Coordinates of C-alpha atoms in Angstrom, one line a residue:
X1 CA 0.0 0.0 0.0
X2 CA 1.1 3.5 -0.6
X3 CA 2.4 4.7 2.5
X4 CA 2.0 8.6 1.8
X5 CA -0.1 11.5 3.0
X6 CA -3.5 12.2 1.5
X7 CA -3.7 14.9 -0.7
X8 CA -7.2 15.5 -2.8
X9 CA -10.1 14.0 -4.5
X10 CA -10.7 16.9 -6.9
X11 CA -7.4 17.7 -8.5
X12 CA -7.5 20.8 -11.2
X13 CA -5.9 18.9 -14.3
X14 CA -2.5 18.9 -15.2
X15 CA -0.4 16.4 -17.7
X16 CA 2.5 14.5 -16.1
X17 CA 4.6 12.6 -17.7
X18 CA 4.8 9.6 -15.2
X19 CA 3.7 7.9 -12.0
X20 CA 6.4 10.0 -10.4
X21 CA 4.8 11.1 -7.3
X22 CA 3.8 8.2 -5.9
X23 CA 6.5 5.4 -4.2
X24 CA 6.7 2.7 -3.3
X25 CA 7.9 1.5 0.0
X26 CA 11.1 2.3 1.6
X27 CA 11.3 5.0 -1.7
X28 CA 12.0 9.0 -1.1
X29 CA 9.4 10.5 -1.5
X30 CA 9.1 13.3 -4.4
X31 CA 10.7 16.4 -3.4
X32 CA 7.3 18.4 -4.6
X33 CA 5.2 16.6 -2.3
X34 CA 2.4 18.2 -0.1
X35 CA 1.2 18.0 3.4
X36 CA -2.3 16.0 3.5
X37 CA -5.1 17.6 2.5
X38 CA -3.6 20.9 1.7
X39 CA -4.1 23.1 -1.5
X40 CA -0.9 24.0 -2.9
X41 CA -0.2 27.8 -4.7
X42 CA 2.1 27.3 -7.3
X43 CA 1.2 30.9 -8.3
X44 CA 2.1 34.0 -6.3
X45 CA 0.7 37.8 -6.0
X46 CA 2.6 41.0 -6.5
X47 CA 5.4 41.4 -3.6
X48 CA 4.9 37.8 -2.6
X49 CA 8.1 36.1 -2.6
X50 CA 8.5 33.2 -5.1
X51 CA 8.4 29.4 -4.4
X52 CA 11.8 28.0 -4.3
X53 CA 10.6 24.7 -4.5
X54 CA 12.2 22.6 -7.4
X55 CA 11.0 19.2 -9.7
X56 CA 13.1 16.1 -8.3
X57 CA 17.1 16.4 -9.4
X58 CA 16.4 19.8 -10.4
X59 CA 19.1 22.5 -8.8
X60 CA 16.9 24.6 -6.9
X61 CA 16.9 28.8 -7.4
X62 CA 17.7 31.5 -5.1
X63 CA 14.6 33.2 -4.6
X64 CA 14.6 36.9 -4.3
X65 CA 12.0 39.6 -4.3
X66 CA 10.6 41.5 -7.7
X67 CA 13.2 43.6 -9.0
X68 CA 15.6 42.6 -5.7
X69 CA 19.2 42.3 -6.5
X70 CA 21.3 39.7 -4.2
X71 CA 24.0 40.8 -2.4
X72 CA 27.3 39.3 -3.4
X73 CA 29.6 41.2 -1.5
X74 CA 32.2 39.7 0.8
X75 CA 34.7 40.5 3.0
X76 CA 38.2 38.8 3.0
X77 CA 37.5 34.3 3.7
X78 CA 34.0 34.8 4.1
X79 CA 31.5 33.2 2.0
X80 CA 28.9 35.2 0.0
X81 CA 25.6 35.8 0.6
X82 CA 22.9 35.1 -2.1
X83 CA 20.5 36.0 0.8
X84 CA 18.1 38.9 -0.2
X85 CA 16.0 41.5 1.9
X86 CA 12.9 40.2 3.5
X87 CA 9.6 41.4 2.0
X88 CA 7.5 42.5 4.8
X89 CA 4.1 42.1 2.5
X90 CA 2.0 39.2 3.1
X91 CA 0.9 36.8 0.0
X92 CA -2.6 37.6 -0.2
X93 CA -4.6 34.5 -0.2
X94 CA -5.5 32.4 -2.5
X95 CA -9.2 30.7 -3.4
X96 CA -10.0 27.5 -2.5
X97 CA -9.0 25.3 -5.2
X98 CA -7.5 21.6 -5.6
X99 CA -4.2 21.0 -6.1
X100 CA -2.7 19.6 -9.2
X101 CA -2.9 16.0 -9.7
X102 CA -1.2 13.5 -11.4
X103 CA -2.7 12.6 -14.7
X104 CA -2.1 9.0 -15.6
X105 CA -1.0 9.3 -19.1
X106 CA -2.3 6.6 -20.8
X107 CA -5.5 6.7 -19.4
X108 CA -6.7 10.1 -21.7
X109 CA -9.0 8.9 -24.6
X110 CA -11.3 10.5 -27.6
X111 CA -14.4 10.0 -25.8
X112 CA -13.0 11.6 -22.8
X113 CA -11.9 14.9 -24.6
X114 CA -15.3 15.0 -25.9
X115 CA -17.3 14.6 -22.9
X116 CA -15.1 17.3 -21.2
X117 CA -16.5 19.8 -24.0
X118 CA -20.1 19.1 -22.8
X119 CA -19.3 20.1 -19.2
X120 CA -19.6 23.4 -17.4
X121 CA -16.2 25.0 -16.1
X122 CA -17.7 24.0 -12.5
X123 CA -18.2 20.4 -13.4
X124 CA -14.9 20.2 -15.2
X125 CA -13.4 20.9 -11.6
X126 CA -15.3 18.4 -9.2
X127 CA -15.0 15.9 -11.9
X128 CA -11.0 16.0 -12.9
X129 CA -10.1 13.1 -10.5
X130 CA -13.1 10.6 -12.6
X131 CA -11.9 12.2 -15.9
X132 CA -7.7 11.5 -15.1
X133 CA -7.9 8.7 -13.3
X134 CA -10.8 6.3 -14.7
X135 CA -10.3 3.6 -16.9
X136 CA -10.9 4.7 -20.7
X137 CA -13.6 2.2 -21.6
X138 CA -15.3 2.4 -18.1
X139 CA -15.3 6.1 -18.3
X140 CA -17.1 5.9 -21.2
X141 CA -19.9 3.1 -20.0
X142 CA -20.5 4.9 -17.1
X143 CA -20.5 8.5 -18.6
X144 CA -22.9 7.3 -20.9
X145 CA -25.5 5.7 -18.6
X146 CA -25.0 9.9 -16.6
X147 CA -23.2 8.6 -13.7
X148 CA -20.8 11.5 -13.3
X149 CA -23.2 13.9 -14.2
X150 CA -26.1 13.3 -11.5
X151 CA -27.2 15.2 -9.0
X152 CA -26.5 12.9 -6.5
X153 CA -22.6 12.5 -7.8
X154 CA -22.0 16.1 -8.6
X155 CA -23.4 16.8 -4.6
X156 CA -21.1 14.0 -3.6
X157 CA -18.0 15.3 -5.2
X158 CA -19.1 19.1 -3.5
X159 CA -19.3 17.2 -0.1
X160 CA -15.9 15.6 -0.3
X161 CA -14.0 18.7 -1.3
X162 CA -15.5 20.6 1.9
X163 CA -14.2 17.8 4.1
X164 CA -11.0 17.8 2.5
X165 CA -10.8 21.8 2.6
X166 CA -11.9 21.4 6.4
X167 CA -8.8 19.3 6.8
X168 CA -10.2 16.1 7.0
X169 CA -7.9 12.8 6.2
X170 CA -9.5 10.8 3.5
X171 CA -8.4 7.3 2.2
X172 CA -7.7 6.1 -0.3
X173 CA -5.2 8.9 -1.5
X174 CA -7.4 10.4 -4.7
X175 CA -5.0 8.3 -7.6
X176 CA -6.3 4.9 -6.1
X177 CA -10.3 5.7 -5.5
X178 CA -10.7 4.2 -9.1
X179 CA -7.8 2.0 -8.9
X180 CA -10.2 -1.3 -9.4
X181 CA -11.1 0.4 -12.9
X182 CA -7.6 0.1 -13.9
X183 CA -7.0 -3.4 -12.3
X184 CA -9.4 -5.2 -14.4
X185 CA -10.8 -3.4 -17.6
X186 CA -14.5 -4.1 -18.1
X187 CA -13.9 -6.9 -20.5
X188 CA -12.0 -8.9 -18.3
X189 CA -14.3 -9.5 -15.1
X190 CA -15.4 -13.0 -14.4
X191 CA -16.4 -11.9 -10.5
X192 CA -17.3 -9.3 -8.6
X193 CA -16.4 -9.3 -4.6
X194 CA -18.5 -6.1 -2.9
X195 CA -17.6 -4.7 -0.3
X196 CA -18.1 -2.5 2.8
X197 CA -16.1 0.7 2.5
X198 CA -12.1 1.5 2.5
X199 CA -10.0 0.2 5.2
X200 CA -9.5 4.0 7.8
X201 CA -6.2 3.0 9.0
X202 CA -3.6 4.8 7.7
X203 CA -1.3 2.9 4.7
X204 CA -4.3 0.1 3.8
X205 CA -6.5 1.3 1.5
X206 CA -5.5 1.3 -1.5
X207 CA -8.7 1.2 -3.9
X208 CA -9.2 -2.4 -4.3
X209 CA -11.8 -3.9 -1.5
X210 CA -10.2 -5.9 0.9
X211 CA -6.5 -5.2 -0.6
X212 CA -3.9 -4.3 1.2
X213 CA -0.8 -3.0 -1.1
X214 CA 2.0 -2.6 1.8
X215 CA 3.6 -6.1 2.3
X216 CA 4.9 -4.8 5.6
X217 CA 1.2 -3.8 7.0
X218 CA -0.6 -5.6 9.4
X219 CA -3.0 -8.6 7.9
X220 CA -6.8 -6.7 8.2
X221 CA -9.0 -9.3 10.7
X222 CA -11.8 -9.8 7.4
X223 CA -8.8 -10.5 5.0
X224 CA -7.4 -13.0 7.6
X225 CA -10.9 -14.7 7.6
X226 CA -11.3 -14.5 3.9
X227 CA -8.3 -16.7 3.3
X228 CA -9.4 -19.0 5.9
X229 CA -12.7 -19.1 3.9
X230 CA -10.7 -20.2 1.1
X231 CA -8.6 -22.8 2.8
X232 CA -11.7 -24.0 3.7
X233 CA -13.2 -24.5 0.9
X234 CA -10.2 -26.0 -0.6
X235 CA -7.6 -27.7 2.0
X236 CA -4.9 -28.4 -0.4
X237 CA -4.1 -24.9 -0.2
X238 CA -4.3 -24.5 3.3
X239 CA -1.1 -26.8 3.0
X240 CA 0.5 -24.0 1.6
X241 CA 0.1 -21.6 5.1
X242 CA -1.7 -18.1 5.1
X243 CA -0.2 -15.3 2.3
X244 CA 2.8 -14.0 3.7
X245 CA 1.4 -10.3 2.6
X246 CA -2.0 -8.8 1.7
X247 CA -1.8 -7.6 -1.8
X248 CA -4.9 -9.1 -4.4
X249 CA -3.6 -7.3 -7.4
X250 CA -3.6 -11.0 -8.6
X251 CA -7.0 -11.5 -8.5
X252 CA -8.1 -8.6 -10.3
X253 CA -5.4 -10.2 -12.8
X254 CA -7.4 -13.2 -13.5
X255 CA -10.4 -10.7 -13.6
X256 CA -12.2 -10.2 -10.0
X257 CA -13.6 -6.5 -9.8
X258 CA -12.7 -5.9 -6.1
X259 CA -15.1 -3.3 -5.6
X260 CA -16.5 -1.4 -2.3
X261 CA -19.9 -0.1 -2.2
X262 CA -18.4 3.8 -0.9
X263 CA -14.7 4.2 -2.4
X264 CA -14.3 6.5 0.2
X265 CA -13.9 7.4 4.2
X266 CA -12.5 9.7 6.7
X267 CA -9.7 8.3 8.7
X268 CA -10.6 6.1 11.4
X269 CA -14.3 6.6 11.1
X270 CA -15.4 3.4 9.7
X271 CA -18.7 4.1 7.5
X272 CA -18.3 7.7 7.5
X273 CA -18.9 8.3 4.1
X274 CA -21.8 6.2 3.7
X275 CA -25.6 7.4 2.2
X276 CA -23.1 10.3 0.8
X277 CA -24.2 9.5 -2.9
X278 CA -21.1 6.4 -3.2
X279 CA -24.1 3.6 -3.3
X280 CA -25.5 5.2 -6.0
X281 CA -22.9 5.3 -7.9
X282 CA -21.2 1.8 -7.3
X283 CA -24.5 0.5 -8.4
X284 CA -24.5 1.9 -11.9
X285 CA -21.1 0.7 -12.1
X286 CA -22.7 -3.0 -11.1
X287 CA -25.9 -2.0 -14.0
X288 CA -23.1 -1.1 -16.7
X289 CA -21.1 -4.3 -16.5
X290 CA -23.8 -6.7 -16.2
X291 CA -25.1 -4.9 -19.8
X292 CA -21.4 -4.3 -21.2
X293 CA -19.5 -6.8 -19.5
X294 CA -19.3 -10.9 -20.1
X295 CA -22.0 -12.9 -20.2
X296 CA -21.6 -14.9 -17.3
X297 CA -20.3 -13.0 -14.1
X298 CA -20.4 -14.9 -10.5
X299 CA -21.3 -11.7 -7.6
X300 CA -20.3 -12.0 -4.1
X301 CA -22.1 -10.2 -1.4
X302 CA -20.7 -10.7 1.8
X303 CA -23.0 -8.6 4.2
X304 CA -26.2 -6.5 4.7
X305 CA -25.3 -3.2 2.6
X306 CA -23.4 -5.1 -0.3
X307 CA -26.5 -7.0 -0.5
X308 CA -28.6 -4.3 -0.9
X309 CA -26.2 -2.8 -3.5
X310 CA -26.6 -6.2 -5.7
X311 CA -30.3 -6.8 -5.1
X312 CA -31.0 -3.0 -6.2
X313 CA -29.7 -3.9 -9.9
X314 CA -29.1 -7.7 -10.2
X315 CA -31.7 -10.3 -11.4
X316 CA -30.9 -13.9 -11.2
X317 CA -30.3 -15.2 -14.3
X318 CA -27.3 -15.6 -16.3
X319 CA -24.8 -14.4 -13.4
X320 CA -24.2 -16.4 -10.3
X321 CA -25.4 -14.2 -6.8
X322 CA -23.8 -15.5 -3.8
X323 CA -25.3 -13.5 -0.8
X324 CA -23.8 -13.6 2.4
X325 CA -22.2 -13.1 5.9
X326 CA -19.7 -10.7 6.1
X327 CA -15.9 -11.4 6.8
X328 CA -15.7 -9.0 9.6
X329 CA -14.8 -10.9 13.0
X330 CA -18.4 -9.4 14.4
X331 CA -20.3 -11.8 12.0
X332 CA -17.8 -14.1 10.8
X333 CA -18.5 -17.0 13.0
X334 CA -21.8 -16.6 12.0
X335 CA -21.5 -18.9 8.7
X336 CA -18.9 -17.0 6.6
X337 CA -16.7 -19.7 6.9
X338 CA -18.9 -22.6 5.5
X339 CA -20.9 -20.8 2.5
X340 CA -18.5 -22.1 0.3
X341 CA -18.4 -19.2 -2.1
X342 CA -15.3 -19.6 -3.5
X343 CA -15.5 -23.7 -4.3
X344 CA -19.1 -22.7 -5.4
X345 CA -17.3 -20.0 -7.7
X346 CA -14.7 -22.3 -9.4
X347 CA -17.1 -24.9 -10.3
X348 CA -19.9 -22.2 -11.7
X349 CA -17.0 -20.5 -13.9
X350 CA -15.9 -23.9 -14.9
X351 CA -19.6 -24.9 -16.7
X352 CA -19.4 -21.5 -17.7
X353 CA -16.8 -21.6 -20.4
X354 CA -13.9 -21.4 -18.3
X355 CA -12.7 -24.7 -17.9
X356 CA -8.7 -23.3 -17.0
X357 CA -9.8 -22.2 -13.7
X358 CA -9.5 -24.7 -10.3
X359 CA -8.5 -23.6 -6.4
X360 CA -5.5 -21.7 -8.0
X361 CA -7.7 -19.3 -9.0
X362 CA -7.5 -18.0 -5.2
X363 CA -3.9 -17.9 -5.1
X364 CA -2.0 -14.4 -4.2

């Protein structure tokens, strides 16, 4: 998982030429980095004194006031001064606005500079993080069905930039709230796993439900029961001991959609960003790949409000629903272990056309 500070969910849009600023752990972080949830200026108003701050390996400049000149004189052995004259003035402030974000490169498409054109200058803002960071050809199912542009998104997307503005820590860090789109493109899903919300301790979340990215993190209590679940259901890989870390990139590499039903929440307030307009959302997401996505898709609901998200857009029919208890230690023990979802998964995808899959499918 990333181990970095938060920054913003609404970044104003600016290219980038890689996934410099984020690291990986034990890295140095990028020398241009901010502290969590602030705004940063890069501009600056008359008299201010400029930003010294540099890209990474670039030799910083001496800042001076407008129109300064830096003193260079010496006397004999000393060592000269490049220090200049302190500007009394104050910066006057700046408005409220996000802070630049890293566009993902790759990720920019035809639709998406068209659908930018429709938008107001007001929309273009709260909805920079959806149009950078989103997967190209689930940006476009899900613009398509309105999803960004309802009310109930657009007064989401207002709601989370006045917490972050209050100061409010918010996982996961804005460049991984879509991260499942990225994981596994829309084509590629063969199950969905819903979920609650983000883990809200610090250096977990990391936009895939139930993931945890950092191998040097502490194993999350339902992650621990979920691959008990599996050794469960199939023994021969309980042989093989518990993962030794928490990362399920390698699911959504052999196509689960690790999804949460709100992709966001306040840190340590479990459930804080609930009924905020998230549901909505990650049920269109649901209603556009059950119409654009593979014919045969096996869901798994594991507790009361992922249920709810399912029932409110799945039928029975050609996909596979498997309601039931959560993973969280409070319900666990209440029949999580012996539901069998994951033998009953295998063997559905198996009739299903997929005849490559068996208990390795679980494998991290």
């Amino acid at each position: 998982m990333t181990k970095r500070e938060i920054t913003d969910y609404f970044p104003s849009r600016k290219k980038a030429k890689s996934l410099s600023s984020e690291t990986t752990p034990n890295s140095t972080p990028p020398s241009t980095s901010t502290t969590p949830n602030s705004i940063p200026s890069t501009s600056t108003t008359p008299n201010s004194i400029p930003s010294t701050s540099t890209t990474p390996n670039s030799i910083p400049s001496t800042s001076t006031t407008p129109n300064s000149i830096p003193s260079t004189s010496t006397t004999p052995n000393s060592i000269p001064s490049t220090s200049t004259k302190p500007n009394n003035k104050q910066p006057q402030p700046q408005p409220a606005t996000p802070p630049p974000a890293l566009e993902l490169p790759h990720l920019s498409s035809p639709f998406k500079e068209e659908f930018v054109k429709t938008l107001t200058e007001h929309q273009k803002r709260l909805l920079q993080l959806e149009i950078d960071t989103i997967e190209p050809e689930w940006f476009k199912v899900l613009a398509e069905r309105g999803l960004f542009t309802s009310e109930s998104f657009l007064s989401l997307k207002e709601f989370l930039l006045g917490e972050i503005q209050r100061g409010k820590e918010i996982y996961p860090s804005s460049n991984d709230v879509y991260a499942w789109s990225r994981a596994t493109p829309l084509k590629m899903v063969r199950v969905v796993i819903i979920g609650q919300d983000p883990y809200h301790n610090k250096g977990q979340a990391h936009g895939l439900a139930f993931s945890v990215k950092d191998v040097n993190a502490k194993k999350p209590p339902s992650l621990a029961n979920i691959f008990r679940g599996i050794h469960t259901d199939f023994p021969q890989l309980a042989k093989k001991g518990l993962p030794k870390h928490c990362d399920l990139s390698a699911w959504t590499h052999r196509g689960v959609l690790l999804l949460n039903s709100v992709l966001t929440v306040e840190a340590h307030r479990a459930n804080s960003h609930a009924k905020r307009g998230w549901e909505e959302f990650t049920s269109g997401v649901l209603e556009a790949l059950l119409e654009f996505g593979p014919a045969h898709i096996v869901v798994m609901a594991w507790g009361k409000s992922a249920e709810r998200t399912v029932r409110a857009v799945v039928a029975r029919g050609r996909h596979l629903l498997l309601y039931g208890v959560h993973p969280s230690p409070l319900s666990a023990h209440r029949g999580f272990f012996s539901q069998g979802h994951f033998s009953k998964c295998v063997e559905w995808l198996r009739v299903h056309g997929y005849e490559d899959i068996d208990e390795s499918f679980w494998e991290i």
